[in-house]
mmCIF file of C-alpha atoms in Angstrom:
data_model
loop_
_atom_site.group_PDB
_atom_site.id
_atom_site.type_symbol
_atom_site.label_atom_id
_atom_site.label_comp_id
_atom_site.label_asym_id
_atom_site.label_seq_id
_atom_site.Cartn_x
_atom_site.Cartn_y
_atom_site.Cartn_z
ATOM 1 C CA UNK A 1 17.485 90.328 105.917
ATOM 2 C CA UNK A 2 14.049 88.957 104.944
ATOM 3 C CA UNK A 3 15.456 85.419 104.860
ATOM 4 C CA UNK A 4 16.814 85.827 108.403
ATOM 5 C CA UNK A 5 13.445 87.204 109.554
ATOM 6 C CA UNK A 6 11.634 84.180 108.129
ATOM 7 C CA UNK A 7 14.143 81.807 109.716
ATOM 8 C CA UNK A 8 13.619 83.506 113.068
ATOM 9 C CA UNK A 9 9.842 83.280 112.785
ATOM 10 C CA UNK A 10 9.928 79.626 111.694
ATOM 11 C CA UNK A 11 12.367 78.732 114.469
ATOM 12 C CA UNK A 12 10.182 80.515 117.021
ATOM 13 C CA UNK A 13 7.075 78.681 115.873
ATOM 14 C CA UNK A 14 8.877 75.357 116.014
ATOM 15 C CA UNK A 15 10.239 76.107 119.490
ATOM 16 C CA UNK A 16 6.700 76.744 120.729
ATOM 17 C CA UNK A 17 5.568 73.520 119.096
ATOM 18 C CA UNK A 18 8.335 71.531 120.771
ATOM 19 C CA UNK A 19 7.538 73.117 124.127
ATOM 20 C CA UNK A 20 3.846 72.311 123.769
ATOM 21 C CA UNK A 21 4.358 68.742 122.576
ATOM 22 C CA UNK A 22 4.831 67.035 125.975
ATOM 23 C CA UNK A 23 1.496 68.410 127.130
ATOM 24 C CA UNK A 24 -0.401 66.792 124.235
ATOM 25 C CA UNK A 25 -2.282 63.554 124.731
ATOM 26 C CA UNK A 26 -0.741 60.425 123.296
ATOM 27 C CA UNK A 27 -3.620 59.782 120.909
ATOM 28 C CA UNK A 28 -1.863 57.508 118.455
ATOM 29 C CA UNK A 29 -0.323 54.106 119.267
ATOM 30 C CA UNK A 30 3.337 54.304 120.234
ATOM 31 C CA UNK A 31 5.506 54.099 117.111
ATOM 32 C CA UNK A 32 2.657 54.938 114.726
ATOM 33 C CA UNK A 33 2.320 58.721 115.064
ATOM 34 C CA UNK A 34 3.081 59.498 111.424
ATOM 35 C CA UNK A 35 1.131 56.814 109.565
ATOM 36 C CA UNK A 36 -1.691 57.998 107.325
ATOM 37 C CA UNK A 37 -2.837 60.648 104.877
ATOM 38 C CA UNK A 38 -2.487 64.380 105.514
ATOM 39 C CA UNK A 39 -3.320 67.713 103.910
ATOM 40 C CA UNK A 40 -1.564 70.950 104.638
ATOM 41 C CA UNK A 41 0.419 73.827 103.301
ATOM 42 C CA UNK A 42 3.537 75.889 103.596
ATOM 43 C CA UNK A 43 4.567 79.517 103.456
ATOM 44 C CA UNK A 44 8.118 80.726 103.147
ATOM 45 C CA UNK A 45 10.684 82.746 101.286
ATOM 46 C CA UNK A 46 12.576 81.912 98.090
ATOM 47 C CA UNK A 47 16.092 83.113 97.307
ATOM 48 C CA UNK A 48 17.778 82.709 93.923
ATOM 49 C CA UNK A 49 21.422 81.983 93.395
ATOM 50 C CA UNK A 50 23.532 84.823 92.024
ATOM 51 C CA UNK A 51 23.953 84.112 88.277
ATOM 52 C CA UNK A 52 27.371 85.761 88.016
ATOM 53 C CA UNK A 53 28.613 85.815 84.434
ATOM 54 C CA UNK A 54 25.230 85.169 82.795
ATOM 55 C CA UNK A 55 24.748 86.751 79.364
ATOM 56 C CA UNK A 56 22.499 86.748 76.313
ATOM 57 C CA UNK A 57 23.569 84.592 73.364
ATOM 58 C CA UNK A 58 22.904 85.544 69.740
ATOM 59 C CA UNK A 59 22.044 83.384 66.735
ATOM 60 C CA UNK A 60 22.902 85.482 63.683
ATOM 61 C CA UNK A 61 21.054 84.281 60.596
ATOM 62 C CA UNK A 62 18.785 82.050 62.698
ATOM 63 C CA UNK A 63 20.535 78.804 61.839
ATOM 64 C CA UNK A 64 20.056 77.372 65.325
ATOM 65 C CA UNK A 65 23.641 78.011 66.432
ATOM 66 C CA UNK A 66 23.974 80.447 69.357
ATOM 67 C CA UNK A 67 27.187 82.201 70.331
ATOM 68 C CA UNK A 68 27.576 84.547 67.352
ATOM 69 C CA UNK A 69 28.887 88.122 67.559
ATOM 70 C CA UNK A 70 26.538 90.846 66.295
ATOM 71 C CA UNK A 71 28.672 93.363 64.409
ATOM 72 C CA UNK A 72 28.144 96.973 63.422
ATOM 73 C CA UNK A 73 28.523 98.233 59.848
ATOM 74 C CA UNK A 74 32.123 99.172 60.646
ATOM 75 C CA UNK A 75 32.898 95.667 61.927
ATOM 76 C CA UNK A 76 32.890 96.388 65.662
ATOM 77 C CA UNK A 77 31.034 94.350 68.277
ATOM 78 C CA UNK A 78 27.544 95.861 68.616
ATOM 79 C CA UNK A 79 27.347 94.530 72.200
ATOM 80 C CA UNK A 80 30.782 95.632 73.339
ATOM 81 C CA UNK A 81 29.414 97.229 76.578
ATOM 82 C CA UNK A 82 28.539 93.740 77.809
ATOM 83 C CA UNK A 83 25.933 92.052 80.022
ATOM 84 C CA UNK A 84 24.633 91.986 83.586
ATOM 85 C CA UNK A 85 22.736 89.344 85.590
ATOM 86 C CA UNK A 86 19.721 91.536 86.364
ATOM 87 C CA UNK A 87 17.122 93.851 84.832
ATOM 88 C CA UNK A 88 18.431 96.985 83.111
ATOM 89 C CA UNK A 89 17.439 100.297 84.695
ATOM 90 C CA UNK A 90 18.691 102.538 81.866
ATOM 91 C CA UNK A 91 20.698 102.442 78.655
ATOM 92 C CA UNK A 92 23.839 103.257 80.633
ATOM 93 C CA UNK A 93 26.540 100.605 80.509
ATOM 94 C CA UNK A 94 25.629 97.719 82.850
ATOM 95 C CA UNK A 95 23.075 99.707 84.893
ATOM 96 C CA UNK A 96 21.009 96.874 86.436
ATOM 97 C CA UNK A 97 18.988 95.991 89.510
ATOM 98 C CA UNK A 98 19.286 92.673 91.315
ATOM 99 C CA UNK A 99 16.972 89.748 90.684
ATOM 100 C CA UNK A 100 13.846 89.649 92.850
ATOM 101 C CA UNK A 101 13.481 87.086 95.637
ATOM 102 C CA UNK A 102 10.015 86.634 97.109
ATOM 103 C CA UNK A 103 7.371 84.961 99.235
ATOM 104 C CA UNK A 104 6.149 81.458 98.325
ATOM 105 C CA UNK A 105 2.984 79.573 99.256
ATOM 106 C CA UNK A 106 1.956 75.972 98.582
ATOM 107 C CA UNK A 107 -0.774 73.434 99.286
ATOM 108 C CA UNK A 108 0.230 69.825 99.875
ATOM 109 C CA UNK A 109 -1.242 66.332 100.082
ATOM 110 C CA UNK A 110 0.705 63.353 101.303
ATOM 111 C CA UNK A 111 0.850 59.893 102.840
ATOM 112 C CA UNK A 112 3.356 58.464 105.325
ATOM 113 C CA UNK A 113 3.945 54.981 106.686
ATOM 114 C CA UNK A 114 5.809 54.601 109.970
ATOM 115 C CA UNK A 115 7.752 51.387 110.626
ATOM 116 C CA UNK A 116 9.338 51.581 114.037
ATOM 117 C CA UNK A 117 11.350 54.782 114.008
ATOM 118 C CA UNK A 118 11.556 54.949 110.201
ATOM 119 C CA UNK A 119 8.960 56.932 108.215
ATOM 120 C CA UNK A 120 8.543 56.641 104.426
ATOM 121 C CA UNK A 121 6.064 58.541 102.304
ATOM 122 C CA UNK A 122 5.071 60.658 99.307
ATOM 123 C CA UNK A 123 4.008 64.306 99.158
ATOM 124 C CA UNK A 124 2.562 66.334 96.299
ATOM 125 C CA UNK A 125 2.604 70.137 96.195
ATOM 126 C CA UNK A 126 1.068 72.908 94.123
ATOM 127 C CA UNK A 127 1.605 76.665 94.432
ATOM 128 C CA UNK A 128 3.998 79.412 93.423
ATOM 129 C CA UNK A 129 6.971 81.526 94.403
ATOM 130 C CA UNK A 130 7.192 85.221 93.562
ATOM 131 C CA UNK A 131 10.769 85.150 92.248
ATOM 132 C CA UNK A 132 11.923 87.048 89.168
ATOM 133 C CA UNK A 133 15.147 86.299 87.274
ATOM 134 C CA UNK A 134 16.538 88.621 84.571
ATOM 135 C CA UNK A 135 19.588 89.067 82.370
ATOM 136 C CA UNK A 136 20.387 92.148 80.256
ATOM 137 C CA UNK A 137 22.563 93.000 77.267
ATOM 138 C CA UNK A 138 23.781 96.499 76.340
ATOM 139 C CA UNK A 139 24.514 97.660 72.819
ATOM 140 C CA UNK A 140 26.653 100.570 71.612
ATOM 141 C CA UNK A 141 23.571 102.390 70.274
ATOM 142 C CA UNK A 142 23.131 102.768 73.321
ATOM 143 C CA UNK A 143 20.222 100.454 74.146
ATOM 144 C CA UNK A 144 19.361 97.730 76.649
ATOM 145 C CA UNK A 145 17.751 94.314 76.088
ATOM 146 C CA UNK A 146 16.343 92.414 79.100
ATOM 147 C CA UNK A 147 15.056 88.832 79.209
ATOM 148 C CA UNK A 148 13.028 87.939 82.340
ATOM 149 C CA UNK A 149 11.426 84.778 83.722
ATOM 150 C CA UNK A 150 9.007 84.326 86.623
ATOM 151 C CA UNK A 151 7.163 81.347 88.082
ATOM 152 C CA UNK A 152 3.494 81.385 87.120
ATOM 153 C CA UNK A 153 2.981 78.210 89.173
ATOM 154 C CA UNK A 154 4.811 74.995 89.926
ATOM 155 C CA UNK A 155 4.055 71.518 91.211
ATOM 156 C CA UNK A 156 6.115 68.657 92.572
ATOM 157 C CA UNK A 157 5.871 65.027 93.645
ATOM 158 C CA UNK A 158 8.532 64.040 96.157
ATOM 159 C CA UNK A 159 9.461 61.048 98.295
ATOM 160 C CA UNK A 160 10.054 61.502 102.025
ATOM 161 C CA UNK A 161 12.292 59.365 104.204
ATOM 162 C CA UNK A 162 12.647 60.187 107.877
ATOM 163 C CA UNK A 163 13.524 59.084 111.376
ATOM 164 C CA UNK A 164 11.690 59.845 114.595
ATOM 165 C CA UNK A 165 13.950 61.398 117.226
ATOM 166 C CA UNK A 166 11.110 61.455 119.758
ATOM 167 C CA UNK A 167 7.581 60.044 119.958
ATOM 168 C CA UNK A 168 6.188 63.024 118.031
ATOM 169 C CA UNK A 169 9.268 64.489 116.298
ATOM 170 C CA UNK A 170 10.308 63.555 112.762
ATOM 171 C CA UNK A 171 13.413 64.619 110.844
ATOM 172 C CA UNK A 172 13.372 63.774 107.148
ATOM 173 C CA UNK A 173 14.944 64.131 103.717
ATOM 174 C CA UNK A 174 12.822 64.736 100.635
ATOM 175 C CA UNK A 175 13.383 64.731 96.889
ATOM 176 C CA UNK A 176 11.635 64.188 93.573
ATOM 177 C CA UNK A 177 10.457 65.619 90.283
ATOM 178 C CA UNK A 178 9.005 69.078 89.665
ATOM 179 C CA UNK A 179 7.195 70.949 86.892
ATOM 180 C CA UNK A 180 6.828 74.712 86.397
ATOM 181 C CA UNK A 181 4.818 77.050 84.207
ATOM 182 C CA UNK A 182 7.148 79.982 83.560
ATOM 183 C CA UNK A 183 6.182 83.476 82.412
ATOM 184 C CA UNK A 184 8.767 84.893 79.990
ATOM 185 C CA UNK A 185 8.959 88.582 79.130
ATOM 186 C CA UNK A 186 11.251 90.922 77.225
ATOM 187 C CA UNK A 187 11.976 94.646 77.507
ATOM 188 C CA UNK A 188 14.173 96.924 75.419
ATOM 189 C CA UNK A 189 14.833 100.584 74.727
ATOM 190 C CA UNK A 190 15.343 99.769 71.038
ATOM 191 C CA UNK A 191 12.304 101.212 69.214
ATOM 192 C CA UNK A 192 13.627 100.538 65.711
ATOM 193 C CA UNK A 193 13.662 96.751 65.362
ATOM 194 C CA UNK A 194 10.724 94.443 66.104
ATOM 195 C CA UNK A 195 10.878 91.825 68.864
ATOM 196 C CA UNK A 196 8.727 88.730 69.500
ATOM 197 C CA UNK A 197 8.865 86.036 72.190
ATOM 198 C CA UNK A 198 8.803 82.377 71.179
ATOM 199 C CA UNK A 199 9.367 78.969 72.768
ATOM 200 C CA UNK A 200 7.708 76.869 75.423
ATOM 201 C CA UNK A 201 6.782 78.160 78.872
ATOM 202 C CA UNK A 202 6.821 74.768 80.611
ATOM 203 C CA UNK A 203 9.917 73.417 82.338
ATOM 204 C CA UNK A 204 10.708 70.146 84.111
ATOM 205 C CA UNK A 205 13.108 69.865 86.998
ATOM 206 C CA UNK A 206 13.784 68.356 90.407
ATOM 207 C CA UNK A 207 13.791 69.254 94.093
ATOM 208 C CA UNK A 208 15.713 68.068 97.151
ATOM 209 C CA UNK A 209 15.860 69.108 100.778
ATOM 210 C CA UNK A 210 14.888 68.174 104.280
ATOM 211 C CA UNK A 211 13.004 69.271 107.338
ATOM 212 C CA UNK A 212 11.612 68.663 110.775
ATOM 213 C CA UNK A 213 7.977 67.969 111.673
ATOM 214 C CA UNK A 214 6.522 68.156 115.183
ATOM 215 C CA UNK A 215 3.118 66.723 116.075
ATOM 216 C CA UNK A 216 1.092 68.872 118.463
ATOM 217 C CA UNK A 217 -1.821 66.451 118.726
ATOM 218 C CA UNK A 218 -3.265 63.409 116.984
ATOM 219 C CA UNK A 219 -4.147 65.467 113.908
ATOM 220 C CA UNK A 220 -2.045 68.649 113.900
ATOM 221 C CA UNK A 221 1.658 69.082 113.139
ATOM 222 C CA UNK A 222 3.968 72.010 112.408
ATOM 223 C CA UNK A 223 7.441 72.050 110.912
ATOM 224 C CA UNK A 224 10.233 73.799 109.059
ATOM 225 C CA UNK A 225 11.643 72.741 105.696
ATOM 226 C CA UNK A 226 14.490 73.654 103.346
ATOM 227 C CA UNK A 227 14.105 72.909 99.629
ATOM 228 C CA UNK A 228 16.381 73.383 96.620
ATOM 229 C CA UNK A 229 14.650 73.527 93.220
ATOM 230 C CA UNK A 230 16.120 73.438 89.714
ATOM 231 C CA UNK A 231 14.173 73.835 86.456
ATOM 232 C CA UNK A 232 15.545 73.368 82.934
ATOM 233 C CA UNK A 233 14.311 76.505 81.141
ATOM 234 C CA UNK A 234 16.081 76.190 77.787
ATOM 235 C CA UNK A 235 13.436 76.938 75.160
ATOM 236 C CA UNK A 236 12.666 80.679 75.499
ATOM 237 C CA UNK A 237 13.728 82.850 72.566
ATOM 238 C CA UNK A 238 13.429 86.462 71.415
ATOM 239 C CA UNK A 239 13.123 86.806 67.641
ATOM 240 C CA UNK A 240 14.477 90.121 66.309
ATOM 241 C CA UNK A 241 12.957 91.507 63.115
ATOM 242 C CA UNK A 242 13.786 94.407 60.832
ATOM 243 C CA UNK A 243 11.022 96.733 62.005
ATOM 244 C CA UNK A 244 11.811 100.210 60.670
ATOM 245 C CA UNK A 245 15.586 99.680 60.752
ATOM 246 C CA UNK A 246 17.781 100.499 57.801
ATOM 247 C CA UNK A 247 20.180 98.286 55.885
ATOM 248 C CA UNK A 248 23.132 99.092 58.193
ATOM 249 C CA UNK A 249 21.324 98.019 61.366
ATOM 250 C CA UNK A 250 23.405 95.272 63.088
ATOM 251 C CA UNK A 251 20.446 92.883 63.299
ATOM 252 C CA UNK A 252 19.618 93.465 59.614
ATOM 253 C CA UNK A 253 23.260 92.919 58.672
ATOM 254 C CA UNK A 254 23.143 89.636 60.592
ATOM 255 C CA UNK A 255 20.259 88.414 58.435
ATOM 256 C CA UNK A 256 17.882 88.257 61.394
ATOM 257 C CA UNK A 257 18.799 87.368 64.978
ATOM 258 C CA UNK A 258 17.449 85.272 67.849
ATOM 259 C CA UNK A 259 18.250 85.847 71.539
ATOM 260 C CA UNK A 260 18.642 83.109 74.159
ATOM 261 C CA UNK A 261 19.827 83.136 77.773
ATOM 262 C CA UNK A 262 23.251 81.639 78.395
ATOM 263 C CA UNK A 263 22.001 80.065 81.644
ATOM 264 C CA UNK A 264 19.100 77.641 81.137
ATOM 265 C CA UNK A 265 18.968 76.569 84.793
ATOM 266 C CA UNK A 266 16.353 78.345 86.895
ATOM 267 C CA UNK A 267 17.559 77.570 90.447
ATOM 268 C CA UNK A 268 16.226 78.661 93.839
ATOM 269 C CA UNK A 269 16.498 77.963 97.570
ATOM 270 C CA UNK A 270 13.423 77.964 99.819
ATOM 271 C CA UNK A 271 12.933 78.054 103.558
ATOM 272 C CA UNK A 272 9.358 77.495 104.677
ATOM 273 C CA UNK A 273 7.147 76.853 107.678
ATOM 274 C CA UNK A 274 4.781 73.909 107.215
ATOM 275 C CA UNK A 275 1.479 72.839 108.765
ATOM 276 C CA UNK A 276 -0.484 69.606 108.275
ATOM 277 C CA UNK A 277 -3.750 67.994 109.325
ATOM 278 C CA UNK A 278 -3.330 64.229 109.615
ATOM 279 C CA UNK A 279 -6.293 61.904 109.224
#
């Protein structure tokens, strides 16, 4: 619903821009509307893909090999209840809430060069999206174990290649590299063992998408843009210690255990409204 609301607002703003464009003075030479440096920003909404089938992997004995089964003293699977792709809401089997989508906001700096109807350029961005992505495991104790990641901030440098479909209207594709600082957290109802986060919080990735930009005057333009982002978040771990657990505790029996997410890709889709001041 929120994504449709944003799309409606962005489409409305762009419609007004297109309607106003013919009334603007032709300040730039014909065929050179989009040449030069610009600063601007964007605001939008980010939606994550549904990580169906995601789970938590276990490294029993901490030998660097994930995919082990944590067993109880009687030999049964300690995580027989299973997993869910969300944050646990109780110790009940697979009781989870959906991942959180959210608002995003970015500042940008770029340069374009127009050659006839073709426009080529570079754009750099810095900002954040308020998305939250979790996965939970449930043990027979019963207890829950939730690993969560959020974007602290991210930045990108992308190329732009476009084509003018009118004197002041540009459609374009964009793509390039991206970097994110990710906040990792862990929550559990297990008060017996000890738990500690480890691993790097930085992740590299890439982005691709496209958009439409409409100039309202010599210096001002508005637009809409879609962007797909993927980050490789494969280093976060949860180290499980003995704590106050006894000798028959499944993690103690395993000789120490590390947790890792089965899905290292942190993917998201964004739809944003853009604004720029061109020099």
